[in-house]
Tab-separated table of C-alpha atoms and ligand atoms in Angstrom:
chain	number	residue	atom	x	y	z
A	1	UNK	CA	-14.574	57.420	-56.471
A	2	UNK	CA	-13.100	59.984	-58.427
A	3	UNK	CA	-11.517	60.201	-54.529
A	4	UNK	CA	-10.170	57.148	-55.651
A	5	UNK	CA	-8.937	57.924	-59.172
A	6	UNK	CA	-7.387	61.066	-57.726
A	7	UNK	CA	-6.060	58.609	-54.709
A	8	UNK	CA	-4.395	56.263	-57.550
A	9	UNK	CA	-2.910	59.169	-59.453
A	10	UNK	CA	-0.641	60.753	-56.806
A	11	UNK	CA	0.446	56.854	-55.781
A	12	UNK	CA	1.080	56.623	-59.225
A	13	UNK	CA	2.948	60.570	-59.273
A	14	UNK	CA	4.967	60.050	-56.081
A	15	UNK	CA	6.124	56.754	-57.131
A	16	UNK	CA	7.238	56.320	-60.475
A	17	UNK	CA	7.104	60.017	-62.501
A	18	UNK	CA	9.699	62.469	-63.084
A	19	UNK	CA	9.487	64.846	-60.465
A	20	UNK	CA	11.023	67.759	-61.841
A	21	UNK	CA	10.734	69.076	-65.452
A	22	UNK	CA	14.147	69.821	-64.807
A	23	UNK	CA	15.031	66.219	-65.767
A	24	UNK	CA	12.138	65.928	-68.244
A	25	UNK	CA	14.250	68.566	-70.463
A	26	UNK	CA	17.027	67.485	-70.259
A	27	UNK	CA	16.451	63.572	-71.148
A	28	UNK	CA	14.855	65.275	-74.411
A	29	UNK	CA	17.512	67.724	-75.179
A	30	UNK	CA	20.117	64.575	-75.161
A	31	UNK	CA	17.676	62.996	-77.718
A	32	UNK	CA	17.848	66.036	-79.655
A	33	UNK	CA	21.545	66.018	-78.979
A	34	UNK	CA	22.058	62.392	-80.000
A	35	UNK	CA	19.976	63.223	-83.487
A	36	UNK	CA	16.662	61.927	-82.293
A	37	UNK	CA	17.754	58.207	-83.459
A	38	UNK	CA	14.638	55.637	-83.791
A	39	UNK	CA	15.456	53.640	-80.697
A	40	UNK	CA	14.593	57.227	-79.135
A	41	UNK	CA	11.370	57.732	-80.927
A	42	UNK	CA	9.386	57.539	-77.735
A	43	UNK	CA	11.296	60.150	-75.537
A	44	UNK	CA	8.680	63.193	-75.646
A	45	UNK	CA	7.403	65.727	-73.801
A	46	UNK	CA	4.813	63.475	-71.201
A	47	UNK	CA	6.783	60.312	-71.933
A	48	UNK	CA	6.584	57.824	-68.711
A	49	UNK	CA	10.967	58.495	-68.851
A	50	UNK	CA	10.937	56.411	-64.667
A	51	UNK	CA	8.381	53.695	-65.767
A	52	UNK	CA	8.417	52.345	-69.438
A	53	UNK	CA	9.052	48.928	-68.752
A	54	UNK	CA	12.440	48.156	-70.539
A	55	UNK	CA	14.915	46.213	-69.091
A	56	UNK	CA	18.278	46.922	-70.543
A	57	UNK	CA	18.795	43.054	-72.072
A	58	UNK	CA	15.889	44.094	-74.661
A	59	UNK	CA	15.855	47.645	-75.249
A	60	UNK	CA	18.862	50.327	-76.603
A	61	UNK	CA	18.201	52.077	-73.216
A	62	UNK	CA	17.144	52.090	-69.590
A	63	UNK	CA	16.069	54.734	-67.269
A	64	UNK	CA	15.968	53.684	-63.108
A	65	UNK	CA	14.935	56.854	-61.065
A	66	UNK	CA	15.044	57.237	-57.690
A	67	UNK	CA	12.035	57.167	-54.970
A	68	UNK	CA	11.639	60.767	-55.421
A	69	UNK	CA	11.908	60.230	-59.369
A	70	UNK	CA	14.853	62.107	-60.443
A	71	UNK	CA	16.463	60.099	-63.162
A	72	UNK	CA	19.876	58.366	-61.517
A	73	UNK	CA	20.550	55.324	-64.276
A	74	UNK	CA	20.637	56.245	-67.870
A	75	UNK	CA	21.864	52.885	-70.131
A	76	UNK	CA	22.383	53.057	-73.732
A	77	UNK	CA	23.369	49.793	-75.802
A	78	UNK	CA	24.574	48.216	-79.195
A	79	UNK	CA	23.222	51.544	-81.067
A	80	UNK	CA	24.403	53.097	-84.611
A	81	UNK	CA	24.288	56.563	-83.406
A	82	UNK	CA	26.577	58.691	-85.097
A	83	UNK	CA	27.061	62.072	-82.831
A	84	UNK	CA	28.789	63.504	-80.308
A	85	UNK	CA	28.593	62.945	-75.884
A	86	UNK	CA	25.082	64.269	-75.525
A	87	UNK	CA	26.267	67.263	-72.697
A	88	UNK	CA	22.859	67.395	-71.648
A	89	UNK	CA	23.591	64.399	-69.496
A	90	UNK	CA	25.646	66.786	-66.947
A	91	UNK	CA	21.659	68.277	-66.102
A	92	UNK	CA	20.173	65.023	-64.712
A	93	UNK	CA	22.051	66.380	-61.709
A	94	UNK	CA	20.993	63.117	-59.668
A	95	UNK	CA	22.670	60.879	-61.980
A	96	UNK	CA	24.430	57.564	-60.181
A	97	UNK	CA	25.017	55.197	-63.458
A	98	UNK	CA	26.418	56.527	-66.567
A	99	UNK	CA	26.007	53.297	-68.905
A	100	UNK	CA	27.238	53.469	-72.858
A	101	UNK	CA	27.706	50.276	-74.524
A	102	UNK	CA	28.610	49.142	-77.944
A	103	UNK	CA	27.908	52.308	-79.790
A	104	UNK	CA	30.247	52.245	-82.087
A	105	UNK	CA	29.862	55.843	-83.752
A	106	UNK	CA	29.943	57.474	-80.566
A	107	UNK	CA	32.169	59.795	-81.503
A	108	UNK	CA	34.259	63.566	-79.728
A	109	UNK	CA	34.970	63.897	-76.162
A	110	UNK	CA	33.811	63.582	-73.055
A	111	UNK	CA	32.839	66.852	-71.667
A	112	UNK	CA	34.410	67.507	-68.467
A	113	UNK	CA	31.329	68.762	-67.260
A	114	UNK	CA	30.159	64.748	-66.132
A	115	UNK	CA	33.302	65.322	-63.162
A	116	UNK	CA	30.473	68.002	-61.908
A	117	UNK	CA	28.168	64.914	-60.871
A	118	UNK	CA	28.717	64.432	-57.384
A	119	UNK	CA	27.120	61.417	-56.630
A	120	UNK	CA	28.010	59.361	-59.472
A	121	UNK	CA	28.696	55.766	-58.069
A	122	UNK	CA	29.789	53.735	-61.685
A	123	UNK	CA	30.650	55.213	-65.287
A	124	UNK	CA	31.032	52.893	-68.033
A	125	UNK	CA	31.499	53.957	-71.400
A	126	UNK	CA	33.019	50.953	-73.427
A	127	UNK	CA	33.249	50.284	-77.422
A	128	UNK	CA	32.480	53.810	-78.403
A	129	UNK	CA	34.261	56.035	-80.549
A	130	UNK	CA	34.982	58.549	-78.248
A	131	UNK	CA	38.025	59.973	-78.004
A	132	UNK	CA	39.594	63.284	-76.187
A	133	UNK	CA	41.126	63.091	-72.710
A	134	UNK	CA	40.125	61.041	-69.777
A	135	UNK	CA	37.696	62.958	-67.795
A	136	UNK	CA	39.962	64.483	-64.028
A	137	UNK	CA	37.341	63.061	-61.772
A	138	UNK	CA	38.422	65.094	-58.245
A	139	UNK	CA	36.900	63.910	-54.926
A	140	UNK	CA	33.835	62.127	-55.689
A	141	UNK	CA	33.610	60.121	-52.429
A	142	UNK	CA	31.032	57.513	-53.822
A	143	UNK	CA	32.696	56.988	-57.272
A	144	UNK	CA	33.748	53.132	-56.939
A	145	UNK	CA	34.527	52.064	-60.849
A	146	UNK	CA	35.130	53.798	-63.526
A	147	UNK	CA	35.045	51.473	-66.675
A	148	UNK	CA	36.352	53.155	-69.835
A	149	UNK	CA	37.546	50.179	-71.713
A	150	UNK	CA	37.742	49.964	-75.782
A	151	UNK	CA	37.961	53.663	-76.565
A	152	UNK	CA	40.276	55.809	-78.567
A	153	UNK	CA	40.644	58.441	-75.598
A	154	UNK	CA	44.637	59.667	-75.384
A	155	UNK	CA	47.067	61.780	-73.492
A	156	UNK	CA	47.348	61.024	-70.222
A	157	UNK	CA	45.841	59.436	-67.034
A	158	UNK	CA	44.724	62.465	-64.504
A	159	UNK	CA	46.830	61.850	-61.346
A	160	UNK	CA	43.437	63.475	-59.344
A	161	UNK	CA	41.535	60.034	-59.636
A	162	UNK	CA	43.923	59.549	-56.223
A	163	UNK	CA	41.533	62.153	-54.909
A	164	UNK	CA	38.626	59.642	-55.178
A	165	UNK	CA	38.551	57.450	-51.516
A	166	UNK	CA	36.322	54.874	-53.324
A	167	UNK	CA	37.763	53.866	-56.293
A	168	UNK	CA	37.911	50.380	-56.553
A	169	UNK	CA	37.173	49.039	-59.773
A	170	UNK	CA	39.679	51.662	-62.988
A	171	UNK	CA	39.214	49.634	-66.862
A	172	UNK	CA	40.981	51.920	-69.134
A	173	UNK	CA	42.023	49.335	-71.014
A	174	UNK	CA	42.049	49.803	-75.261
A	175	UNK	CA	42.711	53.313	-75.791
A	176	UNK	CA	45.779	55.641	-76.270
A	177	UNK	CA	47.186	55.774	-73.453
A	178	UNK	CA	50.609	57.956	-73.003
A	179	UNK	CA	52.874	59.181	-69.722
A	180	UNK	CA	53.157	57.307	-66.560
A	181	UNK	CA	51.127	55.508	-63.703
A	182	UNK	CA	50.196	57.978	-61.097
A	183	UNK	CA	50.399	56.733	-58.304
A	184	UNK	CA	47.612	55.234	-55.798
A	185	UNK	CA	44.437	55.278	-58.888
A	186	UNK	CA	42.877	52.717	-56.632
A	187	UNK	CA	42.148	52.046	-52.792
A	188	UNK	CA	41.665	48.989	-50.958
A	189	UNK	CA	37.755	48.907	-49.954
A	190	UNK	CA	36.277	46.935	-47.097
A	191	UNK	CA	33.967	44.688	-49.679
A	192	UNK	CA	36.533	43.767	-52.709
A	193	UNK	CA	39.817	43.554	-53.728
A	194	UNK	CA	40.826	46.509	-56.196
A	195	UNK	CA	40.844	46.520	-59.509
A	196	UNK	CA	43.075	48.533	-62.058
A	197	UNK	CA	43.161	47.366	-65.689
A	198	UNK	CA	45.708	49.467	-67.863
A	199	UNK	CA	46.322	47.222	-70.680
A	200	UNK	CA	46.723	47.742	-74.041
A	201	UNK	CA	47.708	51.371	-73.545
A	202	UNK	CA	50.908	53.138	-75.048
A	203	UNK	CA	52.576	53.762	-71.177
A	204	UNK	CA	55.691	54.423	-70.329
A	205	UNK	CA	57.830	54.624	-66.861
A	206	UNK	CA	58.503	52.276	-63.306
A	207	UNK	CA	54.656	51.444	-62.020
A	208	UNK	CA	54.376	53.193	-58.592
A	209	UNK	CA	55.877	50.902	-55.689
A	210	UNK	CA	53.266	51.909	-54.002
A	211	UNK	CA	50.415	49.897	-55.690
A	212	UNK	CA	52.500	47.205	-53.381
A	213	UNK	CA	50.783	47.672	-50.701
A	214	UNK	CA	47.184	47.011	-52.658
A	215	UNK	CA	45.988	43.353	-52.400
A	216	UNK	CA	44.843	43.005	-56.161
A	217	UNK	CA	42.002	41.476	-57.465
A	218	UNK	CA	43.042	42.150	-60.492
A	219	UNK	CA	46.445	44.146	-61.954
A	220	UNK	CA	46.178	44.165	-65.405
A	221	UNK	CA	49.134	46.578	-67.140
A	222	UNK	CA	49.739	44.050	-70.064
A	223	UNK	CA	50.974	45.732	-73.905
A	224	UNK	CA	51.960	48.919	-72.974
A	225	UNK	CA	55.834	49.986	-72.729
A	226	UNK	CA	56.190	49.848	-68.894
A	227	UNK	CA	60.058	49.175	-67.721
A	228	UNK	CA	61.412	48.710	-64.240
A	229	UNK	CA	60.619	46.770	-60.935
A	230	UNK	CA	57.290	44.845	-60.460
A	231	UNK	CA	58.257	41.857	-57.584
A	232	UNK	CA	56.689	44.553	-55.119
A	233	UNK	CA	52.936	43.114	-56.472
A	234	UNK	CA	53.690	39.507	-55.599
A	235	UNK	CA	53.681	38.617	-52.048
A	236	UNK	CA	53.696	35.506	-49.371
A	237	UNK	CA	51.104	37.498	-47.547
A	238	UNK	CA	48.507	39.349	-49.752
A	239	UNK	CA	44.941	37.086	-49.605
A	240	UNK	CA	43.187	38.508	-52.365
A	241	UNK	CA	42.247	35.793	-54.949
A	242	UNK	CA	43.924	37.469	-57.629
A	243	UNK	CA	45.188	37.675	-61.206
A	244	UNK	CA	48.771	39.347	-62.134
A	245	UNK	CA	49.203	40.556	-65.923
A	246	UNK	CA	52.301	42.237	-66.978
A	247	UNK	CA	52.843	40.546	-70.384
A	248	UNK	CA	54.721	42.695	-72.966
A	249	UNK	CA	56.198	45.102	-71.534
A	250	UNK	CA	59.859	45.785	-70.513
A	251	UNK	CA	59.654	45.264	-67.028
A	252	UNK	CA	63.245	44.174	-65.411
A	253	UNK	CA	63.277	42.313	-62.041
A	254	UNK	CA	64.845	39.046	-60.242
A	255	UNK	CA	62.499	36.343	-59.992
A	256	UNK	CA	64.733	34.233	-57.522
A	257	UNK	CA	63.447	36.065	-54.498
A	258	UNK	CA	59.325	36.780	-55.576
A	259	UNK	CA	57.468	34.872	-53.406
A	260	UNK	CA	54.151	33.870	-54.664
A	261	UNK	CA	51.352	33.836	-52.709
A	262	UNK	CA	48.821	30.477	-52.155
A	263	UNK	CA	45.869	32.761	-53.140
A	264	UNK	CA	47.479	34.265	-56.256
A	265	UNK	CA	45.808	32.104	-59.268
A	266	UNK	CA	46.831	33.445	-62.420
A	267	UNK	CA	50.169	35.460	-63.986
A	268	UNK	CA	51.036	36.564	-67.165
A	269	UNK	CA	54.356	38.058	-66.633
A	270	UNK	CA	55.770	36.777	-70.749
A	271	UNK	CA	57.931	38.911	-73.171
A	272	UNK	CA	59.442	41.101	-70.075
A	273	UNK	CA	62.827	41.114	-69.799
A	274	UNK	CA	62.561	39.370	-66.614
A	275	UNK	CA	65.606	37.613	-65.230
A	276	UNK	CA	66.806	35.367	-62.077
A	277	UNK	CA	65.384	31.625	-61.728
A	278	UNK	CA	62.353	30.532	-60.798
A	279	UNK	CA	61.860	31.005	-57.145
A	280	UNK	CA	60.543	27.863	-55.077
A	281	UNK	CA	57.296	29.193	-54.511
A	282	UNK	CA	56.200	28.354	-58.145
A	283	UNK	CA	56.014	25.256	-57.441
A	284	UNK	CA	54.487	25.365	-53.705
A	285	UNK	CA	51.490	28.205	-54.306
A	286	UNK	CA	49.053	26.483	-53.964
A	287	UNK	CA	46.597	28.121	-55.483
A	288	UNK	CA	47.977	28.496	-58.955
A	289	UNK	CA	46.546	27.793	-62.017
A	290	UNK	CA	47.548	29.467	-65.115
A	291	UNK	CA	50.951	31.369	-65.360
A	292	UNK	CA	53.143	32.495	-67.494
A	293	UNK	CA	56.923	33.218	-67.138
A	294	UNK	CA	57.850	32.540	-71.410
A	295	UNK	CA	60.248	35.276	-73.143
A	296	UNK	CA	61.833	36.576	-70.100
A	297	UNK	CA	65.825	36.257	-69.074
A	298	UNK	CA	65.003	33.755	-66.434
A	299	UNK	CA	68.163	31.089	-66.594
A	300	UNK	CA	68.642	28.139	-63.694
A	301	UNK	CA	67.195	24.521	-62.903
A	302	UNK	CA	63.254	24.383	-62.178
A	303	UNK	CA	62.164	23.907	-58.741
A	304	UNK	CA	61.165	19.899	-58.248
A	305	UNK	CA	57.655	18.159	-57.338
A	306	UNK	CA	54.373	19.849	-56.284
A	307	UNK	CA	53.147	21.913	-59.022
A	308	UNK	CA	56.060	21.063	-61.342
A	309	UNK	CA	54.215	18.680	-62.699
A	310	UNK	CA	50.710	20.682	-63.449
A	311	UNK	CA	52.457	22.762	-65.810
A	312	UNK	CA	53.710	22.770	-69.984
A	313	UNK	CA	56.858	23.480	-71.125
A	314	UNK	CA	54.902	26.318	-72.984
A	315	UNK	CA	54.676	28.142	-69.333
A	316	UNK	CA	58.599	28.475	-69.242
A	317	UNK	CA	59.417	28.728	-72.661
A	318	UNK	CA	62.255	31.139	-74.685
A	319	UNK	CA	64.434	32.035	-72.003
A	320	UNK	CA	67.468	32.239	-71.706
A	321	UNK	CA	68.633	29.097	-69.531
A	322	UNK	CA	65.770	27.702	-67.959
A	323	UNK	CA	66.609	23.826	-67.763
A	324	UNK	CA	64.827	20.885	-65.832
A	325	UNK	CA	61.376	19.287	-66.029
A	326	UNK	CA	59.034	20.212	-68.622
A	327	UNK	CA	62.268	21.395	-69.767
A	328	UNK	CA	64.614	19.417	-71.149
A	329	UNK	CA	66.992	18.243	-68.538
A	330	UNK	CA	69.853	20.852	-66.962
A	331	UNK	CA	72.707	18.733	-68.421
A	332	UNK	CA	71.581	18.752	-72.300
A	333	UNK	CA	70.971	22.328	-72.251
A	334	UNK	CA	72.953	24.161	-70.603
A	335	UNK	CA	76.169	24.709	-72.443
A	336	UNK	CA	79.295	22.880	-70.934
A	337	UNK	CA	80.904	24.897	-67.872
A	338	UNK	CA	83.958	25.437	-69.171
A	339	UNK	CA	87.063	23.910	-67.360
B	401	NAG	C1	27.600	59.939	-51.474
B	401	NAG	O1	28.809	59.823	-50.568
B	401	NAG	C2	28.367	60.643	-49.522
B	401	NAG	C3	29.055	60.594	-48.197
B	401	NAG	O2	29.633	59.376	-48.105
B	401	NAG	C4	26.861	60.209	-48.638
B	401	NAG	O3	25.869	61.199	-47.564
B	401	NAG	C5	25.632	61.025	-50.131
B	401	NAG	O4	24.284	60.272	-49.557
B	401	NAG	C6	26.055	59.849	-50.975
B	401	NAG	N1	25.237	60.096	-51.927
B	401	NAG	C7	24.383	58.746	-52.750
B	401	NAG	C8	23.812	59.359	-53.860
B	401	NAG	O5	24.910	57.846	-52.456
B	402	NAG	C1	34.967	47.001	-67.862
B	402	NAG	O1	33.883	46.741	-68.815
B	402	NAG	C2	34.319	45.335	-69.831
B	402	NAG	C3	33.934	45.448	-71.328
B	402	NAG	O2	32.506	44.908	-70.216
B	402	NAG	C4	34.563	44.386	-68.878
B	402	NAG	O3	35.092	43.026	-70.116
B	402	NAG	C5	35.735	44.428	-67.996
B	402	NAG	O4	35.749	43.119	-67.243
B	402	NAG	C6	35.364	45.539	-67.225
B	402	NAG	N1	36.560	46.097	-66.152
B	402	NAG	C7	36.986	45.570	-65.681
B	402	NAG	C8	37.486	46.153	-64.226
B	402	NAG	O5	35.973	44.858	-64.814
B	403	NAG	C1	52.868	32.061	-72.382
B	403	NAG	O1	52.526	33.451	-72.957
B	403	NAG	C2	53.282	33.186	-74.486
B	403	NAG	C3	53.641	34.703	-74.910
B	403	NAG	O2	52.297	35.458	-75.025
B	403	NAG	C4	52.254	32.626	-75.331
B	403	NAG	O3	52.551	32.022	-77.108
B	403	NAG	C5	51.710	31.552	-74.300
B	403	NAG	O4	50.486	30.438	-75.398
B	403	NAG	C6	51.333	31.280	-73.014
B	403	NAG	N1	51.492	29.842	-72.737
B	403	NAG	C7	51.340	29.559	-71.631
B	403	NAG	C8	50.842	28.142	-71.486
B	403	NAG	O5	49.929	30.446	-71.108
B	404	NAG	C1	60.667	29.581	-78.449
B	404	NAG	O1	61.387	28.864	-78.159
B	404	NAG	C2	60.655	26.776	-78.523
B	404	NAG	C3	61.046	25.768	-78.573
B	404	NAG	O2	62.398	26.261	-77.822
B	404	NAG	C4	61.114	27.132	-80.695
B	404	NAG	O3	61.468	26.515	-80.744
B	404	NAG	C5	61.180	28.792	-80.739
B	404	NAG	O4	62.231	29.343	-81.666
B	404	NAG	C6	61.179	29.996	-80.116
B	404	NAG	N1	60.221	31.442	-80.564
B	404	NAG	C7	61.243	32.515	-80.513
B	404	NAG	C8	60.248	33.339	-81.095
B	404	NAG	O5	62.216	32.353	-80.336
């Protein structure tokens, strides 16, 4: 009888309970650094952190442990916690996933010690007031997703991200980032098309041409002050079911020779300085659902047929001198050529 109990105890120990006092100590310190918020009331010495039955959708926090009893996932969401980043997180040395969501009163900088967590697969920190610079992750073999959108981060985008061989999704949108976009921030992967989202910052300069080699699933650079060419993001040969957003920048290139892939389903080039005419591949691209070319410097007659019946005039509005269906006919809108 007691042998069976002992066996059950052992099984429970090996499958669920924290295997090191260090992880427990770190979690207790995190609680302290967060100011012992009500939602972490249960986080006391001896608490069964690994097996607390929390599901993220019904709680403000969630911890997942590995089969060896180390903390590998740590989530915190929808909290009102008013505290700086708890740097004791860096003592959870096996962490693979950090997720902080919608906790607008978390403030201060993200400590650079998290860049020493070499098992990290994903870091997702969204909707906080964390400020200061973006942590410079360098040479992490397993890091695939960095999503630090909707915070108050400033400074430049670390060029060290180019050393992350498996980074396929980088989202730094809705921060206060400045400077240029470093080359090779994301890499082509065998399992998914890369996503690069840097929208709504204050980025300047030209987009490095190496991004033309990547088959993006999503690239969103909207609402910055980027300039120069970006036509290399397009191309007939692209295979990704893709969306390209460059709206509200100062991109300036000739659209006449751009070829739209049949897999491109959406793009927004509105509010730039794009010139030339709308190319025939716009009319033939079979996957195109949601284009926007408005507020540019395009000119000339729109191609006729195929796609052209599907789009409203708003897609082409407010250009220099575009004409033809769905805009007014060329003869009516173009000034009469001088004799
Ligand atoms: C991280 O990547 C290395 C090298 O690819 C691999 O050996 C290791 O198992 C990975 N660690 C985790 C926690 O996935
Ligand atoms: C980053 O997270 C936000 C908020 O959850 C989400 O809307 C966005 O799609 C994510 N970024 C990427 C590239 O998936
Ligand atoms: C295109 O972009 C302009 C400017 O951002 C916007 O006003 C318009 O509604 C958009 N049109 C379509 C069809 O998406
Ligand atoms: C955009 O074009 C529409 C239709 O031609 C025009 O009424 C409107 O004034 C233009 N808007 C701007 C901001 O130029």
